Amino acid sequence: MIAQRVGVAALRRGARPGVFAQMPKVAIAAGVQARPVATAKISQDDGHQILVKQRLQRPVSPNLGIYKIEQTWLGHSAWTRITGCTLSGAAYVYFSAYLAAPLLGWHLETASLASAFAALPFAVKGGVKFLLGFPFAYHFINGLRHLWFDLGKGFAKPSIKRGEMALWTSSILSGLYLAFGL
């Protein structure tokens, strides 16, 4: 109730005539000089030239070479997107080729693919399986890590560094396991 009365009293004092009319006189008495804003009409080309001169005086942003390699340099979030796009891109290419195969005379049936893959050397088969297994393992494990971050845990610098090393190590080992079954 008191706050309401104080507010109403302040509004009434501010509404009295002459309060705002006295402001410039008070400013002049205080030594504040007011100068009117002047605008000049210039052509579009002259305005563009002024902007060009102003841009030349701006500082240049630093190159990426000045930054130290930190824990986020290998950006686990970016690599999750990269591996996800790799996996989905490979699936889209395969399924599109599978749909177009009858029209183009290709044999992408399961039996022909299995027999062609079985004829490859062991190292080539392992390499192809690792190229598909590593992105899958990395994407899966890093997805679990993101869920852990969503709980608000693991944001300390040592924890991030340990998690990054564990992520890469477990992803490579999982990719090798999926490729060679070691």
Short mmCIF file of C-alpha atoms in Angstrom, two decimals:
data_model
loop_
_atom_site.label_atom_id
_atom_site.label_comp_id
_atom_site.label_asym_id
_atom_site.label_seq_id
_atom_site.Cartn_x
_atom_site.Cartn_y
_atom_site.Cartn_z
CA MET A 1 0.00 0.00 0.00
CA ILE A 2 2.82 2.41 0.87
CA ALA A 3 4.72 1.54 -2.28
CA GLN A 4 1.63 2.25 -4.35
CA ARG A 5 1.22 5.68 -2.70
CA VAL A 6 4.88 6.53 -3.30
CA GLY A 7 4.54 5.56 -6.95
CA VAL A 8 1.40 7.61 -7.44
CA ALA A 9 3.02 10.61 -5.73
CA ALA A 10 6.03 10.36 -8.03
CA LEU A 11 3.79 10.24 -11.08
CA ARG A 12 1.89 13.32 -9.88
CA ARG A 13 5.13 15.26 -9.30
CA GLY A 14 6.36 14.31 -12.78
CA ALA A 15 3.09 15.37 -14.40
CA ARG A 16 3.30 18.96 -13.14
CA PRO A 17 3.76 21.45 -15.96
CA GLY A 18 7.18 22.95 -16.36
CA VAL A 19 9.22 20.06 -14.95
CA PHE A 20 10.58 19.00 -18.34
CA ALA A 21 10.70 22.59 -19.61
CA GLN A 22 13.30 23.41 -16.95
CA MET A 23 15.63 20.52 -17.98
CA PRO A 24 17.68 22.38 -20.64
CA LYS A 25 18.21 25.33 -18.30
CA VAL A 26 19.43 22.95 -15.60
CA ALA A 27 21.82 21.29 -18.07
CA ILE A 28 23.22 24.65 -19.19
CA ALA A 29 23.64 25.75 -15.57
CA ALA A 30 25.55 22.53 -14.85
CA GLY A 31 27.97 23.29 -17.70
CA VAL A 32 26.68 20.62 -20.11
CA GLN A 33 26.63 21.94 -23.61
CA ALA A 34 24.10 20.60 -26.01
CA ARG A 35 24.79 20.77 -29.69
CA PRO A 36 22.25 20.00 -32.33
CA VAL A 37 22.68 16.94 -34.50
CA ALA A 38 23.56 17.86 -38.05
CA THR A 39 22.95 15.57 -40.98
CA ALA A 40 24.32 15.95 -44.45
CA LYS A 41 22.77 14.57 -47.56
CA ILE A 42 25.37 12.67 -49.60
CA SER A 43 25.20 10.47 -52.65
CA GLN A 44 25.20 6.71 -52.47
CA ASP A 45 28.69 6.50 -53.98
CA ASP A 46 30.08 8.95 -51.39
CA GLY A 47 28.46 6.91 -48.60
CA HIS A 48 30.02 3.76 -50.01
CA GLN A 49 33.46 5.43 -50.08
CA ILE A 50 33.07 6.46 -46.43
CA LEU A 51 32.24 2.86 -45.47
CA VAL A 52 35.26 1.57 -47.43
CA LYS A 53 37.57 3.98 -45.55
CA GLN A 54 36.07 2.93 -42.21
CA ARG A 55 36.55 -0.75 -43.03
CA LEU A 56 40.23 -0.19 -43.79
CA GLN A 57 40.73 1.10 -40.24
CA ARG A 58 39.15 -1.96 -38.58
CA PRO A 59 41.43 -4.54 -36.98
CA VAL A 60 42.06 -7.79 -38.79
CA SER A 61 40.92 -10.92 -36.94
CA PRO A 62 43.72 -13.30 -35.89
CA ASN A 63 44.59 -16.41 -37.84
CA LEU A 64 43.77 -19.84 -36.39
CA GLY A 65 47.50 -20.54 -36.05
CA ILE A 66 47.76 -18.42 -32.88
CA TYR A 67 45.50 -20.69 -30.86
CA LYS A 68 46.86 -23.48 -28.66
CA ILE A 69 45.54 -26.99 -29.14
CA GLU A 70 43.07 -27.54 -26.32
CA GLN A 71 40.71 -30.32 -25.31
CA THR A 72 38.07 -29.28 -27.82
CA TRP A 73 40.45 -29.19 -30.80
CA LEU A 74 39.30 -32.61 -31.98
CA GLY A 75 35.69 -31.58 -31.40
CA HIS A 76 33.83 -34.70 -30.42
CA SER A 77 30.57 -33.01 -31.37
CA ALA A 78 31.80 -32.32 -34.91
CA TRP A 79 33.15 -35.85 -35.27
CA THR A 80 29.81 -37.27 -34.17
CA ARG A 81 28.16 -35.34 -37.00
CA ILE A 82 30.87 -36.42 -39.46
CA THR A 83 30.53 -40.10 -38.59
CA GLY A 84 26.73 -39.88 -38.66
CA CYS A 85 26.82 -38.29 -42.11
CA THR A 86 29.33 -40.92 -43.26
CA LEU A 87 27.12 -43.78 -42.13
CA SER A 88 23.90 -42.33 -43.47
CA GLY A 89 25.60 -41.27 -46.72
CA ALA A 90 26.93 -44.79 -47.26
CA ALA A 91 23.47 -46.21 -46.57
CA TYR A 92 21.84 -43.78 -49.03
CA VAL A 93 24.38 -44.63 -51.74
CA TYR A 94 23.90 -48.36 -51.24
CA PHE A 95 20.09 -48.25 -51.13
CA SER A 96 19.92 -45.95 -54.16
CA ALA A 97 22.22 -48.31 -56.07
CA TYR A 98 20.10 -51.26 -54.93
CA LEU A 99 16.97 -49.57 -56.30
CA ALA A 100 18.65 -48.66 -59.59
CA ALA A 101 20.39 -52.04 -59.99
CA PRO A 102 17.61 -53.78 -61.96
CA LEU A 103 17.39 -50.88 -64.39
CA LEU A 104 21.16 -50.73 -64.92
CA GLY A 105 21.76 -54.48 -65.00
CA TRP A 106 23.82 -54.57 -61.81
CA HIS A 107 23.72 -57.57 -59.50
CA LEU A 108 23.45 -56.23 -55.95
CA GLU A 109 21.51 -59.14 -54.54
CA THR A 110 22.60 -60.48 -51.17
CA ALA A 111 24.00 -63.71 -52.55
CA SER A 112 26.12 -62.01 -55.22
CA LEU A 113 27.43 -59.40 -52.75
CA ALA A 114 28.30 -62.08 -50.18
CA SER A 115 30.16 -64.20 -52.73
CA ALA A 116 32.03 -61.16 -54.13
CA PHE A 117 33.00 -60.04 -50.62
CA ALA A 118 34.16 -63.57 -49.71
CA ALA A 119 36.49 -63.57 -52.71
CA LEU A 120 38.38 -60.51 -51.44
CA PRO A 121 41.69 -60.88 -49.55
CA PHE A 122 41.57 -60.87 -45.75
CA ALA A 123 43.20 -57.44 -45.38
CA VAL A 124 40.81 -55.81 -47.87
CA LYS A 125 37.78 -57.37 -46.17
CA GLY A 126 39.04 -56.15 -42.79
CA GLY A 127 39.70 -52.68 -44.17
CA VAL A 128 36.20 -52.38 -45.62
CA LYS A 129 34.66 -53.63 -42.39
CA PHE A 130 36.82 -51.23 -40.34
CA LEU A 131 35.76 -48.31 -42.59
CA LEU A 132 32.16 -49.11 -41.68
CA GLY A 133 32.73 -50.34 -38.10
CA PHE A 134 34.82 -47.43 -36.80
CA PRO A 135 32.29 -44.67 -37.65
CA PHE A 136 29.52 -46.81 -36.19
CA ALA A 137 31.43 -47.43 -32.95
CA TYR A 138 32.57 -43.80 -32.63
CA HIS A 139 29.08 -42.46 -33.30
CA PHE A 140 27.53 -44.87 -30.79
CA ILE A 141 30.06 -44.30 -27.99
CA ASN A 142 30.12 -40.55 -28.47
CA GLY A 143 26.32 -40.53 -28.44
CA LEU A 144 26.50 -42.12 -24.98
CA ARG A 145 29.04 -39.48 -23.99
CA HIS A 146 26.69 -36.72 -25.14
CA LEU A 147 23.94 -38.25 -23.03
CA TRP A 148 26.34 -38.13 -20.08
CA PHE A 149 26.97 -34.45 -20.81
CA ASP A 150 23.22 -33.86 -20.97
CA LEU A 151 23.06 -34.97 -17.35
CA GLY A 152 25.44 -32.11 -16.56
CA LYS A 153 28.37 -34.34 -15.67
CA GLY A 154 31.93 -34.57 -16.96
CA PHE A 155 32.65 -30.92 -17.76
CA ALA A 156 35.86 -30.60 -15.74
CA LYS A 157 38.98 -30.20 -17.87
CA PRO A 158 40.69 -33.42 -16.70
CA SER A 159 37.43 -35.30 -17.17
CA ILE A 160 37.07 -34.00 -20.72
CA LYS A 161 40.65 -35.01 -21.58
CA ARG A 162 40.23 -38.51 -20.10
CA GLY A 163 36.89 -38.89 -21.86
CA GLU A 164 38.39 -37.84 -25.19
CA MET A 165 41.18 -40.41 -24.91
CA ALA A 166 38.76 -43.11 -23.77
CA LEU A 167 36.44 -42.26 -26.66
CA TRP A 168 39.11 -42.55 -29.35
CA THR A 169 40.68 -45.66 -27.82
CA SER A 170 37.41 -47.51 -27.37
CA SER A 171 36.21 -46.48 -30.83
CA ILE A 172 39.35 -47.74 -32.56
CA LEU A 173 39.33 -50.99 -30.55
CA SER A 174 35.62 -51.50 -31.24
CA GLY A 175 36.16 -50.81 -34.93
CA LEU A 176 38.98 -53.36 -35.03
CA TYR A 177 36.82 -55.87 -33.17
CA LEU A 178 33.98 -55.38 -35.63
CA ALA A 179 36.37 -55.66 -38.56
CA PHE A 180 38.56 -58.57 -37.53
CA GLY A 181 36.81 -60.11 -34.52
CA LEU A 182 40.04 -60.07 -32.51
#
